[in-house]
XYZ file of C-alpha atoms in Angstrom:
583
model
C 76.171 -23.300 -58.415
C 78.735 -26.155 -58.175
C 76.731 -28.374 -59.960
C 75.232 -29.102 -63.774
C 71.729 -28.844 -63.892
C 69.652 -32.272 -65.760
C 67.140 -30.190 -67.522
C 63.852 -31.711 -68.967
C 61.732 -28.907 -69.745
C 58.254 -30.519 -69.925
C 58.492 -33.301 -67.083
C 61.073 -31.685 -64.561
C 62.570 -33.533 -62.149
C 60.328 -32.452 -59.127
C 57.618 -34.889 -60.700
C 60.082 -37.596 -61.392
C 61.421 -37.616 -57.309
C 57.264 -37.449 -56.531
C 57.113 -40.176 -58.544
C 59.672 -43.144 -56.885
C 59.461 -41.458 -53.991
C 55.942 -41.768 -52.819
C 55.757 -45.229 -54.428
C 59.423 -46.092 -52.303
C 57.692 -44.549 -49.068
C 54.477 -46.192 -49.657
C 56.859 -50.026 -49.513
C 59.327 -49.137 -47.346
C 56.732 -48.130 -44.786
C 54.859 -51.620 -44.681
C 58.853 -53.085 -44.810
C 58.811 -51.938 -41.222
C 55.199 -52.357 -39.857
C 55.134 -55.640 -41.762
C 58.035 -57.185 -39.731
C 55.237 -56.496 -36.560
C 52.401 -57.595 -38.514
C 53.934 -60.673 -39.745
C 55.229 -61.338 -35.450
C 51.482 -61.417 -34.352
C 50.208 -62.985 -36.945
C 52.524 -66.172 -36.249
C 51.654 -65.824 -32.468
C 47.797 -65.458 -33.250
C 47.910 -69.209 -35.418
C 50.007 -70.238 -32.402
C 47.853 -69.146 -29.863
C 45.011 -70.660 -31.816
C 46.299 -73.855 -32.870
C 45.501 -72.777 -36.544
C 47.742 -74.457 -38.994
C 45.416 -72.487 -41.872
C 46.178 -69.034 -40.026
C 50.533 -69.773 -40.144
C 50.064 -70.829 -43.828
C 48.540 -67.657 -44.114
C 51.148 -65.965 -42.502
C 53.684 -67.886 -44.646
C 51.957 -66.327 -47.738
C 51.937 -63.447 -46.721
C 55.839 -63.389 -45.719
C 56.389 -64.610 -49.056
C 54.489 -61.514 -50.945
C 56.124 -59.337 -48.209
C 59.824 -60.657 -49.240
C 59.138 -60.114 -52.955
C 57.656 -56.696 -52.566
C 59.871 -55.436 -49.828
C 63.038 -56.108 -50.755
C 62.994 -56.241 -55.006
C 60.412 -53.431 -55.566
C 61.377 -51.610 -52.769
C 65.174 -52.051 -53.157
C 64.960 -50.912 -56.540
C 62.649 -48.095 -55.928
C 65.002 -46.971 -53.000
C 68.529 -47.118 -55.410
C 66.084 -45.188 -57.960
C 65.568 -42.458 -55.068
C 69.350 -41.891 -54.122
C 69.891 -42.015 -58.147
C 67.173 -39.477 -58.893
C 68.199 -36.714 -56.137
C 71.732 -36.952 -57.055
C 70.385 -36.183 -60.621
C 68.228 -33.200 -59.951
C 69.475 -31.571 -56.979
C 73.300 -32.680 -56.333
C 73.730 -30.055 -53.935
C 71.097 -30.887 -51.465
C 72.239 -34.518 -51.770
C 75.815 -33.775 -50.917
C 75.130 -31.859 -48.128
C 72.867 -34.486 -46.427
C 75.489 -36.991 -46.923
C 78.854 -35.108 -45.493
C 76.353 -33.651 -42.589
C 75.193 -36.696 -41.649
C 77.486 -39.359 -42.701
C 77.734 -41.785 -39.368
C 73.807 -41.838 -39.575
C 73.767 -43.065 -42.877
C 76.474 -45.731 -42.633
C 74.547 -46.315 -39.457
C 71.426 -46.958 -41.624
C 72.881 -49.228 -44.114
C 73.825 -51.376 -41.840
C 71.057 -51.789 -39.756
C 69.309 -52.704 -43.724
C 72.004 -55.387 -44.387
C 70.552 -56.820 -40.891
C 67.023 -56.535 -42.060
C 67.486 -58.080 -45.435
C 69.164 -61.428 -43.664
C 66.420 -61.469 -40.959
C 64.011 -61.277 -43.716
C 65.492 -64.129 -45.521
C 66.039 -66.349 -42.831
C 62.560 -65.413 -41.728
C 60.589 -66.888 -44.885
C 62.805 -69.651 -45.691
C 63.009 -70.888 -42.311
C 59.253 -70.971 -41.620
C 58.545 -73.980 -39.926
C 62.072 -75.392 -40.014
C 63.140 -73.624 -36.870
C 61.221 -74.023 -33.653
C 58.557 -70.962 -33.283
C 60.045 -69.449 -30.226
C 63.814 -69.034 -32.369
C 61.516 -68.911 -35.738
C 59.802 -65.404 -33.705
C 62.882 -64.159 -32.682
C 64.411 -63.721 -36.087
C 61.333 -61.503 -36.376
C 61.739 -59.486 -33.931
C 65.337 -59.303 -35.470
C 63.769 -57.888 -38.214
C 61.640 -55.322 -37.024
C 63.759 -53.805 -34.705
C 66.523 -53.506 -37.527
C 63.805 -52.142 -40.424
C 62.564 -49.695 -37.078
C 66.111 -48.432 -36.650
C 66.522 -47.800 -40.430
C 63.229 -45.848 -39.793
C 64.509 -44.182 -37.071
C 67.909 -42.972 -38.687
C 66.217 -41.676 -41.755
C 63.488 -40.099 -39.541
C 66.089 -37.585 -38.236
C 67.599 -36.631 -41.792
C 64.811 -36.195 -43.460
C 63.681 -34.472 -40.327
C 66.599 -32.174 -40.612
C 65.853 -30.844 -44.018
C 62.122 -29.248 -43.220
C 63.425 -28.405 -39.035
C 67.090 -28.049 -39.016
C 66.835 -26.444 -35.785
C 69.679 -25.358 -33.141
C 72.198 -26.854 -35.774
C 71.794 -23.520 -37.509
C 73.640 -22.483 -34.817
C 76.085 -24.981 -34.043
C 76.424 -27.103 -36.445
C 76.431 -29.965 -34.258
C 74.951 -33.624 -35.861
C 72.961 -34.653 -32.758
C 71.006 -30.868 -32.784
C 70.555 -32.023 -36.436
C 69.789 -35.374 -36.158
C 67.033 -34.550 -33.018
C 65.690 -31.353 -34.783
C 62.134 -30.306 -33.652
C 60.540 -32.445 -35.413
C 62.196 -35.828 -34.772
C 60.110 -37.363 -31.889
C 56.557 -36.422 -33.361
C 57.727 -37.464 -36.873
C 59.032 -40.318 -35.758
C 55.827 -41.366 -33.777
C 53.256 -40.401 -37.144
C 56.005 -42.684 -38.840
C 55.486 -45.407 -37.264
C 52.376 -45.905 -36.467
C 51.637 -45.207 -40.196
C 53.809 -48.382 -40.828
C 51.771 -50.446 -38.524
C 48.865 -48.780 -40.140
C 49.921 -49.826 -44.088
C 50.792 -53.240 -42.641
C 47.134 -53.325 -41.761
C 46.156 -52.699 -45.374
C 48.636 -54.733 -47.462
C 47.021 -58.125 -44.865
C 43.717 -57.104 -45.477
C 44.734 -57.386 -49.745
C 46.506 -60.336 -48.720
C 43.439 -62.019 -46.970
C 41.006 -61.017 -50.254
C 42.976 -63.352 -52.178
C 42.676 -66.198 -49.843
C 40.444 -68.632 -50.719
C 39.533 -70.539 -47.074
C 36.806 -68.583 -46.067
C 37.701 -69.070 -42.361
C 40.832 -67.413 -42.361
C 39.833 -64.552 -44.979
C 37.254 -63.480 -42.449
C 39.489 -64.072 -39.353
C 42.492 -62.042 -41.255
C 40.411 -59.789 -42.732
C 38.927 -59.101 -38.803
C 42.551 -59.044 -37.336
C 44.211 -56.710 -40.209
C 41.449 -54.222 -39.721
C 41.601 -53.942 -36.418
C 45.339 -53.671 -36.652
C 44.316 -50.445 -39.144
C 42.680 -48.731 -37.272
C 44.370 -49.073 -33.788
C 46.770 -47.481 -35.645
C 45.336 -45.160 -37.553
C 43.822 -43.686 -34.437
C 47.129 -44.100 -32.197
C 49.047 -41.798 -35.495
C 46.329 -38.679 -34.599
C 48.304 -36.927 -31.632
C 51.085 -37.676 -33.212
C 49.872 -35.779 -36.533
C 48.747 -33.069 -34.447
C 52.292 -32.716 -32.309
C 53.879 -32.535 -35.647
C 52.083 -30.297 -36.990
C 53.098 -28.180 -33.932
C 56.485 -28.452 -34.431
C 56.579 -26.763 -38.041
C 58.329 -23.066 -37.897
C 56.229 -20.640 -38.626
C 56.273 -20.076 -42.148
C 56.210 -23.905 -42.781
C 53.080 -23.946 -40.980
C 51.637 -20.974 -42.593
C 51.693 -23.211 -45.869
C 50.124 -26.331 -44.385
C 47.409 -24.331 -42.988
C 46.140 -22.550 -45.939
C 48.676 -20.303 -47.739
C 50.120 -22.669 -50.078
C 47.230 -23.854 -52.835
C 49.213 -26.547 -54.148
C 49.406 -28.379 -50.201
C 45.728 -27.419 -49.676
C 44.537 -29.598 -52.419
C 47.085 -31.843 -51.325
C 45.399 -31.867 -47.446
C 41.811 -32.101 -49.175
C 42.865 -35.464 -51.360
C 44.570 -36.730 -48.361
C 41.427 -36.287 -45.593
C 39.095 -37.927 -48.342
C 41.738 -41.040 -48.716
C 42.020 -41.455 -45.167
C 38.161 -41.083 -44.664
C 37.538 -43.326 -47.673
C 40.066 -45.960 -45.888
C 38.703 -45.482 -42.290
C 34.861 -46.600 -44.054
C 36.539 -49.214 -45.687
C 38.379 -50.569 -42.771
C 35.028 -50.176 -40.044
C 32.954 -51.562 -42.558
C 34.519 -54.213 -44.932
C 37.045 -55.421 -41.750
C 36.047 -55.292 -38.804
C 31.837 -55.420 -38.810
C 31.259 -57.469 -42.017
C 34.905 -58.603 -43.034
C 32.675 -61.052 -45.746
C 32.783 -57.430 -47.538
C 36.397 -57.960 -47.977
C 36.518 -58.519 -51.783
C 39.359 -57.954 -53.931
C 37.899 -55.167 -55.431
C 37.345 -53.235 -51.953
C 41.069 -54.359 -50.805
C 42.232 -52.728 -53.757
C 40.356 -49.309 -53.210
C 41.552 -49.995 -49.562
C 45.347 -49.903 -50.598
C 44.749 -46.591 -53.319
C 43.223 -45.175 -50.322
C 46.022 -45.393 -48.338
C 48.471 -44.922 -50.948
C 46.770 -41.630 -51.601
C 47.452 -41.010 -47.480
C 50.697 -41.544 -47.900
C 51.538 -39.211 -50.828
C 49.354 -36.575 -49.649
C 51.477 -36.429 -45.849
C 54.761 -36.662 -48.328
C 53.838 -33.892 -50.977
C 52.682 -31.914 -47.827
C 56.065 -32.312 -46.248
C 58.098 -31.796 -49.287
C 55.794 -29.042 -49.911
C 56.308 -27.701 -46.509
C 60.302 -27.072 -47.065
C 59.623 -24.627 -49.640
C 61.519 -22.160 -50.663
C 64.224 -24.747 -49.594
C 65.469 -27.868 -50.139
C 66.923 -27.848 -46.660
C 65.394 -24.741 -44.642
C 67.271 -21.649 -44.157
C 69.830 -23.274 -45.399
C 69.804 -23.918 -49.257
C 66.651 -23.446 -51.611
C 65.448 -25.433 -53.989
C 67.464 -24.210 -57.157
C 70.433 -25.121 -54.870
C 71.456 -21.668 -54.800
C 72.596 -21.115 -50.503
C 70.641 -18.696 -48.792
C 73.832 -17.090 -47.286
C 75.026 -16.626 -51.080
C 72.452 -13.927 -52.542
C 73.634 -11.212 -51.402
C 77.298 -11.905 -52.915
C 75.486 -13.354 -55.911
C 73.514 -9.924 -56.278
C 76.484 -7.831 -55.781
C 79.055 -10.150 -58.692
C 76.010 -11.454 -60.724
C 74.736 -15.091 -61.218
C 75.792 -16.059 -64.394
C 79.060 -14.177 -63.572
C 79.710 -17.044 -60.727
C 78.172 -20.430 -61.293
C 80.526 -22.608 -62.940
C 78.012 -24.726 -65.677
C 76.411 -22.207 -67.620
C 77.759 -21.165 -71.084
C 76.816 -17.506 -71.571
C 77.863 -15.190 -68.724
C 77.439 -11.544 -71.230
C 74.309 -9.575 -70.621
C 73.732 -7.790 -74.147
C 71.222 -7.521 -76.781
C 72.864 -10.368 -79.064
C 73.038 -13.025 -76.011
C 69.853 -11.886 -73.985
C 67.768 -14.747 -75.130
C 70.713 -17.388 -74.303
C 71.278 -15.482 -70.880
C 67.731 -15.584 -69.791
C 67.370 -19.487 -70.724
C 70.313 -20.371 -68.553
C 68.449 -18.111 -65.588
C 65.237 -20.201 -66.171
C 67.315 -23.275 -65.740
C 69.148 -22.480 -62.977
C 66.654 -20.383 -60.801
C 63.069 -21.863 -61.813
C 63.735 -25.252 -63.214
C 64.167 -26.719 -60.165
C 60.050 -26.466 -59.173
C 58.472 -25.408 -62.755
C 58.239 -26.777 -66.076
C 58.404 -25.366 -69.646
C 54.809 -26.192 -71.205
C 54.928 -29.447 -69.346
C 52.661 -31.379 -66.484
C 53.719 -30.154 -63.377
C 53.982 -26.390 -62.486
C 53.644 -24.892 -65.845
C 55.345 -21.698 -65.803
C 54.441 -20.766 -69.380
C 51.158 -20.830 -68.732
C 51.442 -18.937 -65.559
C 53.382 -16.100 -67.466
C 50.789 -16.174 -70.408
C 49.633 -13.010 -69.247
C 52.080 -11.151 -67.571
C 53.857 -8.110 -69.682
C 57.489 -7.256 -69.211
C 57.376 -4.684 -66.586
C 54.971 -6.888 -64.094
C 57.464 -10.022 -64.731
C 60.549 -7.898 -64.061
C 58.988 -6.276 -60.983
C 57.640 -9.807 -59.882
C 60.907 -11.176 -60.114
C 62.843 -8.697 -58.481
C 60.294 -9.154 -54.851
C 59.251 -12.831 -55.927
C 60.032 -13.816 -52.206
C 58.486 -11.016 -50.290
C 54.988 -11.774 -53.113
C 55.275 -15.586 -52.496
C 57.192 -16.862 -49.519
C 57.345 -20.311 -50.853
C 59.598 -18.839 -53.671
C 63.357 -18.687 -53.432
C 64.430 -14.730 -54.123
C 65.867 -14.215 -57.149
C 69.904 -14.276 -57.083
C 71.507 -11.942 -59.288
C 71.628 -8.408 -60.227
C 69.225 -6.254 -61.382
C 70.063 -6.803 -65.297
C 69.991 -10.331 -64.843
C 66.107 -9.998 -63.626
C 65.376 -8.108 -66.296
C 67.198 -10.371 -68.416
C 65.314 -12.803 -67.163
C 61.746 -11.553 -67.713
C 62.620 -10.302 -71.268
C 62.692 -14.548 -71.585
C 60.297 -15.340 -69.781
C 57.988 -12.549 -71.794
C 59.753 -11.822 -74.755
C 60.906 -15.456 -76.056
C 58.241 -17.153 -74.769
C 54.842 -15.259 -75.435
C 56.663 -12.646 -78.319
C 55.800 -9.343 -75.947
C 57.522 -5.983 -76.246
C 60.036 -6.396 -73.458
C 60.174 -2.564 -73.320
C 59.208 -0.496 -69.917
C 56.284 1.957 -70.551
C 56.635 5.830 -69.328
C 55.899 6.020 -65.685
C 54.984 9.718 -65.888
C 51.695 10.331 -65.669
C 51.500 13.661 -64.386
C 53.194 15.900 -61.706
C 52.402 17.591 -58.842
C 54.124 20.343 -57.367
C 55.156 21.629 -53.719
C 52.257 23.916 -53.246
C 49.719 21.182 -54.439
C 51.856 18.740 -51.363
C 51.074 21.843 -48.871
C 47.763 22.571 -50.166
C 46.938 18.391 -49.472
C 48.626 18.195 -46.084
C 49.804 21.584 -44.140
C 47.142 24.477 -45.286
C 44.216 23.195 -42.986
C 46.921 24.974 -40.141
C 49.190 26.803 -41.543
C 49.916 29.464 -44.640
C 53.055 29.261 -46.435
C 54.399 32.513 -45.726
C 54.272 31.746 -41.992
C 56.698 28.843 -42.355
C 58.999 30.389 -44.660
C 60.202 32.980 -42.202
C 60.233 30.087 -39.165
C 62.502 27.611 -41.577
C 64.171 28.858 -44.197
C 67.019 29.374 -41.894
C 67.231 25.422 -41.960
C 68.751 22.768 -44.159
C 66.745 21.133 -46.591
C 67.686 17.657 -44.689
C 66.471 19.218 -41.371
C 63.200 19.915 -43.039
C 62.706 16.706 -44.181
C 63.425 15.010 -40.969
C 61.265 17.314 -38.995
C 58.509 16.349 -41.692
C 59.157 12.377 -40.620
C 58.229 13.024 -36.892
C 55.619 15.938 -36.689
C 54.049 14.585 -34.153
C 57.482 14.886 -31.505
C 56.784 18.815 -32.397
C 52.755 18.529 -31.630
C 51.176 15.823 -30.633
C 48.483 17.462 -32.839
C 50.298 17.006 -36.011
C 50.672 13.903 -38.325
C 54.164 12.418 -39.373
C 54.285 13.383 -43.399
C 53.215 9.661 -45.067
C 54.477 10.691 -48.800
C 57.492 9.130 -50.892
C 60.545 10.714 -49.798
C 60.850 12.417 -53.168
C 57.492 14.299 -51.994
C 59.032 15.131 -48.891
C 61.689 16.951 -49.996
C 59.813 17.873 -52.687
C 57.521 19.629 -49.716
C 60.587 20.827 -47.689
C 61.956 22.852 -50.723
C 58.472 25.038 -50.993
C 58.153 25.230 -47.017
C 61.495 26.607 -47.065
C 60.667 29.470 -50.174
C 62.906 27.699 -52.704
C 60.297 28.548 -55.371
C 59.487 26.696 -58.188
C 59.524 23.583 -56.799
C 60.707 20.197 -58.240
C 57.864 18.388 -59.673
C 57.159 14.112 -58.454
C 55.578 11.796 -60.689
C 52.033 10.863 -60.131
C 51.442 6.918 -59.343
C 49.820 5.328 -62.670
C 47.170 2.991 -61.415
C 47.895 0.940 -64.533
C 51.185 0.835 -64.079
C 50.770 0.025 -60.287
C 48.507 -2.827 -61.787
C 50.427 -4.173 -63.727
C 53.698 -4.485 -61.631
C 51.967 -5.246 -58.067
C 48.342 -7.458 -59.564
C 49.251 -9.176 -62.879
C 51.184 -11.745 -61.717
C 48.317 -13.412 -60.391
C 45.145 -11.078 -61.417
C 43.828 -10.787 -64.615
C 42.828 -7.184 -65.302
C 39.281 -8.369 -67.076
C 38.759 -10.892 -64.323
C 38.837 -9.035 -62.049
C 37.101 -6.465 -63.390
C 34.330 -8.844 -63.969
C 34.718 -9.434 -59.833
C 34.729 -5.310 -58.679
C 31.840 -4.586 -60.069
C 29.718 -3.436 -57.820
C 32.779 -2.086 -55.538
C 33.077 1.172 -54.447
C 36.024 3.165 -54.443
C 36.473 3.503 -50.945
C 35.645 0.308 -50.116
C 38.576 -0.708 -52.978
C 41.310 1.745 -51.152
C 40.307 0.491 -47.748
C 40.567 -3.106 -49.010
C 44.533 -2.284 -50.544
C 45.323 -1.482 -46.248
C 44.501 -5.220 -45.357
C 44.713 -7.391 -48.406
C 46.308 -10.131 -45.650
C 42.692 -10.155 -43.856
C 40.957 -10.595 -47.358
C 43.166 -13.617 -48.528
C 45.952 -15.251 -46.995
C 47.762 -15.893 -50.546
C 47.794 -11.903 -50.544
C 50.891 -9.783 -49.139
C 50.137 -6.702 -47.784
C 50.343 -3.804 -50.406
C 53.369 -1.607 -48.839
C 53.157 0.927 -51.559
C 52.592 4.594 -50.664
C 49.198 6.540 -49.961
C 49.708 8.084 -53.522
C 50.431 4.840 -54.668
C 47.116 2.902 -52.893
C 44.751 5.825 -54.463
C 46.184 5.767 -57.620
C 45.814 1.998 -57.547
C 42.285 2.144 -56.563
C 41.133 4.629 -58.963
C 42.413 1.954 -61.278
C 40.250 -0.748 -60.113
C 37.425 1.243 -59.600
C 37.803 2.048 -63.335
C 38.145 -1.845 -64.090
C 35.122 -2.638 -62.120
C 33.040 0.322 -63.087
C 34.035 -0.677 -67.254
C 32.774 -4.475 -66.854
């Protein structure tokens, strides 16, 4: 952790990046399809003869220029200003990866802002064959800008063979490039549809509102439909556990694909309806819904993408908290605080635990949550969680939610960190219960798994000239001795445990019973609330409950699988058996 950290703890800077960048995205878009847009709209008052349908045009360049290159200028400085802000890191590394392709970039913009100068304040001062070359000019400048971009941010969510080579061409065509690149640009063309259809409800000749109105919304949806395979190929192109998310396993991107297919449904109406088969519908009222519509579109496809990277802010590369995947496991062997350079307590005691696990908030889980704020409310997530489910959670946070970066750090600096998270926060004991339960002992192990075929005597004589090691290993692959035996499935404390009495050590060692509460509470709280589902169980039975902990995966794709022990599985549901059975 190079890098300070700008911490707002109830609007985090996630939001504020949503924020300019959708609205930058949303601008910049039409700055490219608009160039086209504006091209055939010239030729179609040429064609025509229609002085009415070029002062149209001129209008329209003239709202295009303003919005275009102030808002979106500004909007695009406040995106480059923002990142640098809340994730440094990430922003460096784009910039010394891919360098040429952004000095590339800005000058292919310097291009397009002349072309779209000389473009408006040119109009009919130039003859129309130079006048329509400046915009092509234009377009194909504010396309390559599009195009160069396309591969970086392309980069970040498919980095591709670069992980292997490092090489800026694998990055810069990644997987993803060509399909992105096509959804891209046809979603320009698509926007550039919408903003002339808003420009053509303001116009007050009724002959070229309807004629506008007719040729923006058939631009639309030419476009909209020609962006479809392109969707689809991009979609294809996601690794795996990207597309995992997109597809269902990430709540947060499927309400984002659910407000995005009604805003593109919404629009398509709009556009069939109010443009092309009665484009007297085109009021300002429906143009505006028209453009919320589409802006909705828009930031739904970008909060899916961004959404997509996660854990990362560029994949497999560095998460989100701009901690490098190839860093944990030094960071877990020296310690987080131990290593990152702007943090002010690096101690792990009783007197700084509270200051300790506020700079681990900052540093690990600012980056996507907030403290009692808007967006990703982590206190309210914890609300319920005691001390020994948040310090378990933490400690397997990525294997219980991919989309989470692992924690980085020791063990003590988990724990330190859920003793915040719990303790300061919601004023819980931040003390582990007893895990003992009970105890079993070897002849209850042989009793449960050997006695259907054997008596203990019998295998005393036949292995106690062997090492307790042996006897556990022969345990873990029974069935290369018989193929009618069973592998022993216990803990491997039980199965030496097991080996001691098989061998006639005597009084054997004893192994802790699973606590079902305890399993609960450090495998289910995090997301389960013990009353809830309770309320949910009833009716359950128990074997139906321990047959549902071997396939939690089939039940609900948010669900890992449960990878605890048999013991561990029963004991579990007993305890939700118990919960249903008490509702």
């Amino acid at each position: 952790m190079n890098y300070p950290v700008w911490y707002l703890p109830e609007v985090g800077g996630g939001m504020l990046i949503a924020l300019i960048a959708i609205l930058h995205v949303f601008v910049s878009h039409f700055a490219v399809g608009g160039g086209l847009y504006l091209i055939y709209a010239e030729k179609k008052g040429l064609r025509e003869h229609r002085q009415d349908i070029l002062a149209f045009t001129k209008r329209h360049a003239r709202f295009f220029l303003l919005l275009t290159m102030v808002f979106g200028s500004i909007t695009g400085v406040g995106i480059w200003f923002i990142i640098a802000l809340v994730n440094p890191a990430a922003t460096s590394l784009l910039i010394h990866i891919f360098v040429f392709g952004w000095a590339a970039e800005w000058v292919f913009f310097v291009v397009e802002i002349v072309a779209a100068f000389v473009y408006f304040y040119m109009f009919d001062k130039m003859s129309p064959a130079n006048h329509l070359r400046v915009g092509w000019v234009y377009f194909i400048s504010a396309w390559m800008s599009l195009f160069l971009i396309n591969g970086i941010i392309g980069f970040m969510l498919t980095p591709g063979s670069w992980l292997e080579n490092g090489n800026f061409w694998s990055g810069f065509f990644n997987p993803s490039f060509w399909p992105s690149l096509g959804l891209r640009t046809f979603i320009a063309i698509m926007l550039a549809g919408v903003y002339g259809y808003l420009s053509a409800s303001f116009t007050r000749e009724t002959e070229v509102r309807l004629a506008m109105t007719r040729f923006s919304g058939a631009w639309s949806l030419g476009a909209l439909l020609a962006s479809v395979p392109f969707a689809w190929w991009y979609v294809a192109a996601l690794p795996e556990p990207a597309m995992g998310l997109v597809l269902g396993k990430s709540p947060t991107i499927v309400a984002a694909v659910q407000w995005g297919t009604i805003g593109t449904a919404v629009l398509l109406v709009i556009i069939l309806l109010a443009g092309i088969i009665k484009p007297v519908l085109n009021l300002r009222p429906v143009a505006a819904a028209a453009m919320i519509c589409a802006l909705i579109s828009m930031g739904a496809f970008e909060w899916i993408r961004e959404a997509a990277r996660r854990p990362y802010a560029i994949n497999e590369v560095m998460y989100s908290n701009m901690i490098r995947k190839d860093d944990l496991s030094r960071l877990a062997d020296q310690g987080f605080l131990q290593t990152a350079v702007w943090v002010q307590g690096r101690d792990l005691n009783q007197d700084t635990q509270k200051a300790a696990g506020e700079e681990l908030f900052i540093q690990q889980c600012y980056a996507c949550h907030t403290a009692g704020g808007f967006n990703n409310d982590l206190k309210a997530q914890t609300a319920r969680m005691s001390y020994s489910a948040m310090s378990s959670y933490i400690k397997r946070i990525h294997e219980v939610r991919y989309f989470m970066p692992p924690f980085a750090g020791t063990e003590a600096e988990a724990e330190t960190l859920a003793a915040y998270l719990v303790g300061e926060w919601h004023g819980k004991d931040v003390a582990l219960p007893a895990k003992q339960a009970g105890v079993i002992s070897g002849d209850r192990l042989f009793e449960q798994h050997c006695a259907a075929c054997h008596v203990p005597e019998d295998l005393h004589e036949t292995l106690a000239a062997l090492e307790a090691g042996e006897v556990v290993d022969l345990l873990g692959r029974l069935d290369e001795i018989s193929a009618e035996m069973e592998p022993f499935t216990g803990t491997e404390e039980e199965a030496k445990v097991l080996a001691g009495f098989i061998r006639g050590e005597g009084t054997a060692p004893v192994v802790v019973v699973p606590d079902g509460a305890l399993l609960f509470e450090e495998q289910c709280a995090v997301c389960h609330d013990s009353a809830e589902l309770g309320a949910t169980l009833t009716g359950w039975e128990r074997p139906a409950l321990r047959d549902a902990l071997d396939r939690l995966e089939e039940l609900s794709e948010e669900m890992p699988p449960y990878e605890g022990s048999p013991e561990e599985k029963d004991a579990l549901a007993d305890h939700l058996f118990t919960l249903g059975r008490n509702q």
